[in-house]
Structures are given as C-alpha cells and as structure tokens.
Short mmCIF file of C-alpha atoms in Angstrom, two decimals:
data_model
loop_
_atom_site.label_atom_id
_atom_site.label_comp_id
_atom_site.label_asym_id
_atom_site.label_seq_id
_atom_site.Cartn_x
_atom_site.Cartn_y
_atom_site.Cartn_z
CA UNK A 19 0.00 0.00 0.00
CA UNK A 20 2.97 2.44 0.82
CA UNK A 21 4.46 1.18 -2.84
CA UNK A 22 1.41 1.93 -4.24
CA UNK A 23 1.26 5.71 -2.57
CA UNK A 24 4.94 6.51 -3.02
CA UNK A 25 4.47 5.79 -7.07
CA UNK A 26 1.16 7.75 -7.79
CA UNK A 27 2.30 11.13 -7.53
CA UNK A 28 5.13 10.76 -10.41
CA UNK A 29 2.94 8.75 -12.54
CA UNK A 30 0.16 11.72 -12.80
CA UNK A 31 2.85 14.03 -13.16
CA UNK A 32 4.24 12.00 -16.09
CA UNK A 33 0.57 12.08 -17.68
CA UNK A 34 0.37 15.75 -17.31
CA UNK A 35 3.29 16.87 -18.85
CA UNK A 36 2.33 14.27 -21.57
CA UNK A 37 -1.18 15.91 -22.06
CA UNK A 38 0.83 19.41 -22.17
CA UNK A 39 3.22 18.64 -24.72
CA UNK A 40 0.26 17.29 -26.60
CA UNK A 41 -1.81 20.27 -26.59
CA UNK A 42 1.08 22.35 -27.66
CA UNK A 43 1.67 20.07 -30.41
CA UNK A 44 -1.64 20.65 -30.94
CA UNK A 45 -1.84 24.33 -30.77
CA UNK A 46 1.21 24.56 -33.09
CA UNK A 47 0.32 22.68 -35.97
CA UNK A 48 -3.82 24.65 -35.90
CA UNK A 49 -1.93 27.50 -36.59
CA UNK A 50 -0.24 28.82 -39.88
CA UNK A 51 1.11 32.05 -40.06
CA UNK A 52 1.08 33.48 -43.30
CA UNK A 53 3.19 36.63 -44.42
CA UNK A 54 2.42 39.59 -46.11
CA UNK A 55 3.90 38.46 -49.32
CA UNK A 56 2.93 34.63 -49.45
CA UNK A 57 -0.08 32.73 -49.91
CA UNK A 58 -0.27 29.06 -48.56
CA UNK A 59 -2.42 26.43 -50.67
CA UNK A 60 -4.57 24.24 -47.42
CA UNK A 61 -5.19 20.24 -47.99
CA UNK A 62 -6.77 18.31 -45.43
CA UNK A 63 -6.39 14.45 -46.20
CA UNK A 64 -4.54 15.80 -49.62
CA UNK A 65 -7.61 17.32 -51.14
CA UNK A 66 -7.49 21.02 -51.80
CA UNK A 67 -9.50 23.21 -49.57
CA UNK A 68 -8.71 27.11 -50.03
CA UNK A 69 -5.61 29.33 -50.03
CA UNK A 70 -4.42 30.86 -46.90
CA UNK A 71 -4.33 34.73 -46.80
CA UNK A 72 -1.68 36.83 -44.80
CA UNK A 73 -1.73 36.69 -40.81
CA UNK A 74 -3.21 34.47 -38.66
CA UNK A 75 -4.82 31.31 -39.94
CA UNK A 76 -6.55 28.19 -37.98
CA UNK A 77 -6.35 24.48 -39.67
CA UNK A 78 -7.24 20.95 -38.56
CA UNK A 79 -4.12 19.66 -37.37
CA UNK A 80 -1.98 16.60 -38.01
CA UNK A 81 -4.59 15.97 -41.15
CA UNK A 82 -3.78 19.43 -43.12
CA UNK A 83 -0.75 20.70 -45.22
CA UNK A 84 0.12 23.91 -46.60
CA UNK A 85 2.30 24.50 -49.16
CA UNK A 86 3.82 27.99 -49.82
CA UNK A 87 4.13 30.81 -52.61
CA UNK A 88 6.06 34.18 -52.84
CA UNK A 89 3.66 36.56 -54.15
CA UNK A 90 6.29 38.49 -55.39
CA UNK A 91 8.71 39.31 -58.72
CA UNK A 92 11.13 36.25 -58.41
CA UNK A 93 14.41 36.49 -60.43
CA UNK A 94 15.46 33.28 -62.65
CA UNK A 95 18.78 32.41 -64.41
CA UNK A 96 18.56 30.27 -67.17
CA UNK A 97 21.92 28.39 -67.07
CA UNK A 98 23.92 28.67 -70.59
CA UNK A 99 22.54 27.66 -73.69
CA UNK A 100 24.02 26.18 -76.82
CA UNK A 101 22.63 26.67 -80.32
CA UNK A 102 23.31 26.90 -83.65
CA UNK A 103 22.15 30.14 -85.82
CA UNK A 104 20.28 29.72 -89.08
CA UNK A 105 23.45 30.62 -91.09
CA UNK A 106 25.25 27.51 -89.01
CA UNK A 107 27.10 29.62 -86.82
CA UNK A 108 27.57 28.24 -83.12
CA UNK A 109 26.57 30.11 -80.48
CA UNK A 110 26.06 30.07 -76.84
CA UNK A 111 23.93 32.34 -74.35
CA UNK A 112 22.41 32.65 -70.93
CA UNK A 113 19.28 34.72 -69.71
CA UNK A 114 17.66 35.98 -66.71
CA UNK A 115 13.67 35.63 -66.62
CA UNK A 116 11.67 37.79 -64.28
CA UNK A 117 8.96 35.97 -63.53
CA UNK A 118 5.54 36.21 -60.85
CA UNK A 119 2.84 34.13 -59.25
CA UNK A 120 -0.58 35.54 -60.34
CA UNK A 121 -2.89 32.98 -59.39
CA UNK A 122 -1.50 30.44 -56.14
CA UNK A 123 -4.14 28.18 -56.88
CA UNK A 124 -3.76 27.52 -60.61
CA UNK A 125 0.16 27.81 -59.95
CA UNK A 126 -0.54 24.45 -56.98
CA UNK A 127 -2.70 22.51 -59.04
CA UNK A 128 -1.52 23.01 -62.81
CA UNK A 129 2.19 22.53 -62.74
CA UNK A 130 4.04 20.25 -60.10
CA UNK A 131 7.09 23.38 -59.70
CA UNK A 132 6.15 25.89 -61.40
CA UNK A 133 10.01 27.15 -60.99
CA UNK A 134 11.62 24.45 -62.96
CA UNK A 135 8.92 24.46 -65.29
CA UNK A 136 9.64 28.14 -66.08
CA UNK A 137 13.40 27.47 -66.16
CA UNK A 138 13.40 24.44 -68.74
CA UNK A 139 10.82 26.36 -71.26
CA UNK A 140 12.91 29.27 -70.86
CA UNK A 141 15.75 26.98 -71.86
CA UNK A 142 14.28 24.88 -74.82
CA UNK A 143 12.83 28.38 -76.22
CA UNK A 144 16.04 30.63 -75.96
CA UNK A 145 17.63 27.84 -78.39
CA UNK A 146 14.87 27.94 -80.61
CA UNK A 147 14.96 31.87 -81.29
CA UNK A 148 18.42 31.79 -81.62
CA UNK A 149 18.70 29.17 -84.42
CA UNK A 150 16.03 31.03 -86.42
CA UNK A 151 18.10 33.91 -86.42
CA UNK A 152 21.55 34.92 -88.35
CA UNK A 153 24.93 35.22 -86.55
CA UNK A 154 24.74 38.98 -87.37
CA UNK A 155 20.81 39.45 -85.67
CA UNK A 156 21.66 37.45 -82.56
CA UNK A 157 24.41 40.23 -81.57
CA UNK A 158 22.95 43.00 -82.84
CA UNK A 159 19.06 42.50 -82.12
CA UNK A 160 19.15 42.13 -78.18
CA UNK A 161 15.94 43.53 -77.68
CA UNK A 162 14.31 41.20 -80.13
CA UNK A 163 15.61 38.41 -78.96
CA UNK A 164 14.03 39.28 -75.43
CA UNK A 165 10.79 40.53 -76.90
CA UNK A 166 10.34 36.86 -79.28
CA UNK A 167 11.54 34.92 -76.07
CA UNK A 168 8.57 36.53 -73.76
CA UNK A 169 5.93 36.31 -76.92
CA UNK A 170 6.62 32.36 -76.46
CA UNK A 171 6.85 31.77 -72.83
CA UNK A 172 3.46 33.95 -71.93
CA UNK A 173 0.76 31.52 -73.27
CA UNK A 174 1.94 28.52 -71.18
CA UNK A 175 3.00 30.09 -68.37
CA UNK A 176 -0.77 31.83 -67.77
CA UNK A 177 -1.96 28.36 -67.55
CA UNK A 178 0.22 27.89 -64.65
CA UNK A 179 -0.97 31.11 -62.72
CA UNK A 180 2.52 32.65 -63.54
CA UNK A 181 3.28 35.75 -65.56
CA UNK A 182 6.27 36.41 -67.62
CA UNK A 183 7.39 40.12 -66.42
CA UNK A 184 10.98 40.32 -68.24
CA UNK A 185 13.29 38.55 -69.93
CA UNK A 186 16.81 39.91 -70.22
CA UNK A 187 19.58 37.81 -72.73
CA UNK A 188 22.77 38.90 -70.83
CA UNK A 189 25.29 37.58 -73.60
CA UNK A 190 25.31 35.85 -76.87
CA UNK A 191 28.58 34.25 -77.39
CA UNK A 192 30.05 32.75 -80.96
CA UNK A 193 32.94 30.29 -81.27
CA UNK A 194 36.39 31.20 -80.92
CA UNK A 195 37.10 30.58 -84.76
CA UNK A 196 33.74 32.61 -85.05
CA UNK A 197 35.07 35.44 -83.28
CA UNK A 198 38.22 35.38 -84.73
CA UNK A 199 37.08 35.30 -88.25
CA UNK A 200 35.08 38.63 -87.12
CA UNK A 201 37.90 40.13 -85.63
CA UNK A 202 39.59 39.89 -88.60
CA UNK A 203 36.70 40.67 -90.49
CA UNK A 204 36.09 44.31 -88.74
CA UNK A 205 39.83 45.19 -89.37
CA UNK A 206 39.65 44.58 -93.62
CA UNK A 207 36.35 46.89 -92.81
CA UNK A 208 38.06 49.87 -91.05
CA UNK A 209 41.19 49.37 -93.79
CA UNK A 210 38.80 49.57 -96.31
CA UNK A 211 37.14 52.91 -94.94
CA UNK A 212 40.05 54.47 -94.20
CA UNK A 213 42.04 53.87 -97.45
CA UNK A 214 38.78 55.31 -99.03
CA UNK A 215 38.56 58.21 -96.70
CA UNK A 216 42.08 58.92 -97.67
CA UNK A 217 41.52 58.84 -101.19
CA UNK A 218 38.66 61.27 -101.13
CA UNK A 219 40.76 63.58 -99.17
CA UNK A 220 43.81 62.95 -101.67
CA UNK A 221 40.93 64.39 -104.33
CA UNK A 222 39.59 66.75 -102.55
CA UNK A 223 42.59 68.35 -102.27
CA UNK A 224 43.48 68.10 -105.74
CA UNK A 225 40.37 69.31 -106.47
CA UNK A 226 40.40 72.59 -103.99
CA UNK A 227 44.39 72.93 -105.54
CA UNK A 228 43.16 73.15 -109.30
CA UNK A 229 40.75 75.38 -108.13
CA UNK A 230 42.92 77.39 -106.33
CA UNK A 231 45.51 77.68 -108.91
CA UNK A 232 42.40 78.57 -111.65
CA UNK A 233 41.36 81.65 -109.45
CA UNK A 234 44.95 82.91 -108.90
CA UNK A 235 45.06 82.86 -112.71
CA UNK A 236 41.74 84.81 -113.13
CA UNK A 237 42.92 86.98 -110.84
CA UNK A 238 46.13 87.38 -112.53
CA UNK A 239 44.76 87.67 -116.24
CA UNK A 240 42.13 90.01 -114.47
CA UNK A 241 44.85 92.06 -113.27
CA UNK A 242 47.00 92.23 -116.13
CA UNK A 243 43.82 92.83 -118.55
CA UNK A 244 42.74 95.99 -115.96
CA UNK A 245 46.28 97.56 -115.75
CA UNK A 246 46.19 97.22 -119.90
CA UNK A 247 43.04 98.70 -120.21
CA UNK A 248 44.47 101.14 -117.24
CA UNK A 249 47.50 102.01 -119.12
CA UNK A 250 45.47 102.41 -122.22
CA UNK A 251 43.16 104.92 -121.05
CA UNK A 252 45.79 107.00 -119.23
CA UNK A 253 47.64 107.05 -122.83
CA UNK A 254 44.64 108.23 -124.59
CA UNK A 255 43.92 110.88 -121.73
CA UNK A 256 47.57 112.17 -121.60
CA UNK A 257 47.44 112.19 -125.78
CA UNK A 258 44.12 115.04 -125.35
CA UNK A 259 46.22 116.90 -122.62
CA UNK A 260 48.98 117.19 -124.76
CA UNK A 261 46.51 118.20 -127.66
CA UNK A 262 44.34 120.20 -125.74
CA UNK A 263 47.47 122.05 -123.79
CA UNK A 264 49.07 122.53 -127.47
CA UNK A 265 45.96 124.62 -128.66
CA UNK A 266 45.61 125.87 -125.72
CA UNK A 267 49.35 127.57 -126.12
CA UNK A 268 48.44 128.31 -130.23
CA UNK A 269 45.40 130.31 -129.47
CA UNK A 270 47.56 132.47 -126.34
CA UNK A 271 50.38 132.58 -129.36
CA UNK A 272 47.42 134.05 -131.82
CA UNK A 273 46.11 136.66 -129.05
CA UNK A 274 49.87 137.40 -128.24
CA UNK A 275 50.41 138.22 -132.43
CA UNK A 276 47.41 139.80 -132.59
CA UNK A 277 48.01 142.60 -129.57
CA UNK A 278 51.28 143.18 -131.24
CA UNK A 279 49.86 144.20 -134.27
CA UNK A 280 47.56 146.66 -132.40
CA UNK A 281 50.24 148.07 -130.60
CA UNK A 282 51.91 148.88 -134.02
CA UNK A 283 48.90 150.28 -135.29
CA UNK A 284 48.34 152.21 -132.17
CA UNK A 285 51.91 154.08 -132.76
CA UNK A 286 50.27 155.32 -136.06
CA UNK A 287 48.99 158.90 -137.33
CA UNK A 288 45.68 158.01 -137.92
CA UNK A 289 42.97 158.12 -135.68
CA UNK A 290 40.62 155.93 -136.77
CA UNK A 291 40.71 152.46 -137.21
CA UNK A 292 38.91 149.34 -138.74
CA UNK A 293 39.03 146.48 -136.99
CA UNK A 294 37.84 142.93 -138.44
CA UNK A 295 36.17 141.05 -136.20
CA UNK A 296 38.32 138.63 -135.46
CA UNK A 297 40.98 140.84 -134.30
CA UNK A 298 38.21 141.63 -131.60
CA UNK A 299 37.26 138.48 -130.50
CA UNK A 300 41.20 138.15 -130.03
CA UNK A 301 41.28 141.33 -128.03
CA UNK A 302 38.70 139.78 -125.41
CA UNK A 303 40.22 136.90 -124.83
CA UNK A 304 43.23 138.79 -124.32
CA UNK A 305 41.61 140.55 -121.75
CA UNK A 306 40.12 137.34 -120.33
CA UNK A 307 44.17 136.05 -120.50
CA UNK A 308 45.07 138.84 -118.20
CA UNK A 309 42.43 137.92 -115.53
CA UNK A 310 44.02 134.30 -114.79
CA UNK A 311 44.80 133.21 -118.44
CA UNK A 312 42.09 130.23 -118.83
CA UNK A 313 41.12 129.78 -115.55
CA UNK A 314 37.76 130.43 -114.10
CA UNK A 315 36.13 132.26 -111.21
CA UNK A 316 35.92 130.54 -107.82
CA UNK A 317 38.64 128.32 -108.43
CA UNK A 318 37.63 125.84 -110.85
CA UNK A 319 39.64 123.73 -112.97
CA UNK A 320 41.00 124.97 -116.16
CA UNK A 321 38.96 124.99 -119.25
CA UNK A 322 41.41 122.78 -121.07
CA UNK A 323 41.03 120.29 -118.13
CA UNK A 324 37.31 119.57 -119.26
CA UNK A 325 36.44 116.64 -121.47
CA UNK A 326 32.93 117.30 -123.13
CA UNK A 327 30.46 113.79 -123.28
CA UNK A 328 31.61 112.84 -125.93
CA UNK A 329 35.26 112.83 -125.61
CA UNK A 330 34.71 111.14 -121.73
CA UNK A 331 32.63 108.39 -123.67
CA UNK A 332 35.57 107.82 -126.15
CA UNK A 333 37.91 107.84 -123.17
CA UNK A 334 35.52 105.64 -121.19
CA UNK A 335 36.36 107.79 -118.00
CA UNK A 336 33.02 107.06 -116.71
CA UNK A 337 33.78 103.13 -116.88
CA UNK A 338 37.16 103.03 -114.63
CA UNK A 339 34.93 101.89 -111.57
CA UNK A 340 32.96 99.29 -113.08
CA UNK A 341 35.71 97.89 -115.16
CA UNK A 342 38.13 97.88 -111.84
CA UNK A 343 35.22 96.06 -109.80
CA UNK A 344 35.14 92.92 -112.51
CA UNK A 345 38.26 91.46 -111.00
CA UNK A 346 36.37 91.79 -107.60
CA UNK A 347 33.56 90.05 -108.77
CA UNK A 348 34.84 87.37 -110.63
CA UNK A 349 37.79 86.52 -108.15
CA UNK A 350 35.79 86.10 -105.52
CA UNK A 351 36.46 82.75 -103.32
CA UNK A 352 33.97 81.18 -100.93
CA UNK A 353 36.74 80.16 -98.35
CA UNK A 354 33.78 79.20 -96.04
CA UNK A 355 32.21 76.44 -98.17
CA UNK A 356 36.04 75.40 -98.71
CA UNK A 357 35.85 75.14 -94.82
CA UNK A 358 32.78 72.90 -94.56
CA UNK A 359 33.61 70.81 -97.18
CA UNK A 360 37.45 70.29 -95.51
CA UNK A 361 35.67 69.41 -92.16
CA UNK A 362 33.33 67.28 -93.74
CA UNK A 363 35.88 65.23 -95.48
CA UNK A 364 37.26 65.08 -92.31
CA UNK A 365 34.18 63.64 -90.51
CA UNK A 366 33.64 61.36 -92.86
CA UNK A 367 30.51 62.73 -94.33
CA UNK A 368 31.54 63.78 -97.93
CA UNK A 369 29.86 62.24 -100.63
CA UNK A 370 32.17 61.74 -103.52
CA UNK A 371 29.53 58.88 -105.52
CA UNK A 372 31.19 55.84 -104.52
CA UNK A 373 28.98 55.25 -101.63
#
C-alpha cells in the first residue's frame, strides 16, 4: 500500500506533462502564419481546400498541409545555352527571366514546380529563337531576342498562374574561330574605310588645288587685262592733254600776235581804225588772258582740263569703276564652303559617288 502511494504522484505528473506537450503540439500545428507576401495552398487528407491569406490562420491539425508561394517578382537564371544560328554559326547564351505568381491556386494545381517548369521552357525556347536567327541578328538585335523569347513563354506560363514580367539575354557568345574570323573581319572593314577616306581627301585636295591655282590665274589675267586697259586709257587721256594744252598755247600765241599788231597800229597817225572782227574776239580773250589766263572764277579747274560727253565716252572715264570692280567680282572665293567641305571630309561625311 505504501508502494502503491509513493508511485502515484510521479505517474500523474508524467501524464500531465504528456497531455501538455500534446496540446502544444496541438496548438502549433492549428496554426499557420502566413506573411504579407505569401499565400499558402490548405489540404486536409490531400484534397485542396482554399488558399491561406496573410496573418493568422486556424487548420485541422496533423490531417492538413500547406504548401507555400512568394507573391512576389522572383528572379530566374537560365543556365547557358548552346545553339546553332540559321546561317550555321555556333553560339552560346544565358538569360535571366523575371517571372511572378498571379494565381496560387492555378500555380498548386496546374504545374508540379512551377520554378523548374519556367526554367526548362525558358531553356528549350532561348535555343529555338536563336537558331532562327543569323549570326549577325543574334548580336545585334538584343531587344528582339528578349521581346520573341517573352511572346513564347506567356501563353503557357498563364496556364500555370505565372506571368512572364521580363526577360533579359545577358550575352550571346560565338565560337572562338567565329570570333576570330570577325575580328579579322572588322579590321579589312576599317582598312577599307580608311584607305577610301584617304583617297577622297587625296581628291579633294586636288580638287580645292586646281581650283585654287584657276582663281589665282583669273585673278592674274584680271589684273593684267585691268592695268592694260588702265594704261590704255591713261595714254589716250595724256594724248588730249597734250593736244588740248598745245591749242591751248596756239590760241595764247594768236592773241599774243594779234596785240602786237595793235600796238603797231596804235603808234600810227591816224585816228581811226577798222578792226575785223576777229581781231576783236582776239582782243577779249586777251583781256580774259590777263584775268588768270584760262582759268575760271571761284577756283575751278581749267577749261582745257574739261572733257565734253563725248570725248569722256571715247575715253571711257566714266567706266574706270565698273571695269576695276570685274576682277572683284569674278575673283571672288567662298573660303567658307572650302571650310565645310574640308571638315566634312574630315568627318567622314563627304559624298564623292562611290557610296
């Protein structure tokens, strides 16, 4: 009976920490805590009930499961792919795939990972876009590639309750020989331009020299043709000074004569004289020879300086400023279109027709 007493007390003590642990079991596995960017899809006996939203969520324990997805933009590398380009070039290229769970439900129940399922389409379909393309397209036309891999991903993928955000081809890689040939390729290319560059120049050059060396002789036969016709005209002008000077010294000769004559007469008996009227025409232009020979009043330029219209036209004073601005006109050099066209041959822009 003692036995009996003595063992009771750490039997039920046994039992109740027993029942506790139980009940805590219990209490933990009724409870799911769901985050703020997760849904949890609930099966009790492995039949689907409902999805679990964010906080604090009771379930049958023991008999339920959850299983969990990130509601959020989920980043995917699709490992390195080989392929061979329409033109049989090979090539070989990775990816990243930006990718998000729409619908938890669809994404549980229509695809067993939804993950790997993404990851081996991504795959099979990155090789298939690249070997319907050229060698040239697959380097070049980046966002193409991206845009065609997308276009072919989105239709299966929105039967899984997954949507397609991005996809990003981080490098498309040829063979060695590939590249090599390439290398070599570029290098003929920029030989090629700059051999032709250097040509045009070499023309343009000779061109912009001939022309040069055209105007300097314009302006040369210009200037020898003005100082002829120059010379010319101050010949014929200092032939009518001599003329005009010449009568101009007859006629003071003829007055001089004349006023002799008088002065003979005058020293005569007679009174009374007859004069013809020549003799008195001479006698005022004597008189107008005393007053400042043949200049006139207010200081103008002597009479024999004049040129009536006609003998000006015959001279062609009137024409010394138009004839000296022809060698203006016609040697006159548009050194800033020389400029451009220097700076565009320089750039690379001129067009000479063999483009």
């Amino acid at each position: 009976m003692e036995i009996l007493l003595q063992s009771g007390p750490p039997a039920f003590l046994l039992l109740g920490a027993l029942v506790l642990v139980f009940a805590v079991v219990v209490a933990y596995k009724a409870v799911v805590i769901v985050d703020a960017y997760e849904k949890k899809a609930l099966t009790v006996f492995g039949k689907y009930q409902r999805l679990l939203d964010p906080g604090i969520n009771i379930v049958v324990p023991f008999i339920s499961s959850t299983y969990t997805f990130d509601m959020r933009t989920e980043t995917m590398d699709v490992p390195q792919q080989e392929a061979i380009t329409r033109d049989n070039s090979p090539v070989t290229a990775d990816a990243v795939v930006y990718i998000r769970v729409m619908d938890a439900e669809r994404a549980f129940l229509e695809v067993d990972d939804y993950r790997r399922a993404v990851s081996n389409l991504a795959q099979t379909t990155l090789r298939a876009v690249l070997g319907d393309m050229e060698l040239d397209d697959t380097l070049s036309k980046r966002q193409e590639i991206n845009s065609r891999i997308r276009r072919e991903l989105d239709a299966p993928t929105d039967e899984w309750g997954v949507r397609v955000e991005s996809v990003e081809v981080r490098e498309v890689k040829p063979s060695a020989d590939v590249q090599q040939a390439m290398e070599k390729q570029t290098s003929a290319e920029r030989r090629r331009r700059a051999m032709i560059l250097e040509a045009q120049g070499e023309r343009r050059s000779s061109i912009e020299e001939a022309q040069g060396d055209k105007q300097s002789n314009i302006i040369r036969a210009q200037g020898e043709k003005q100082s002829q016709i120059l010379e010319a005209q101050g010949d014929a002008i200092s032939t009518v000074l001599r003329a005009k000077s010449a009568e101009s010294m007859g006629e003071r000769a003829v007055i001089e004569r004349g006023m002799e004559t008088l002065e003979e007469i005058g020293k005569g008996e007679s009174t009374k004289f007859v004069l013809p009227q020549e003799l008195t025409s001479l006698v005022g232009r004597y008189g107008k020879h005393l007053q400042g020979s043949d200049a006139k009043e207010n200081g103008h330029v002597l009479e024999s300086g004049d040129f009536d219209d006609e003998t000006r036209e015959i001279l062609g004073l009137d024409d010394i400023e138009e004839i000296l601005g022809e060698i203006d006109e016609e040697a006159d050099v548009d050194f800033e279109e020389m400029e451009k066209a220097a700076k565009e041959i320089k750039e690379g822009k001129f067009d000479d027709g063999m483009n």
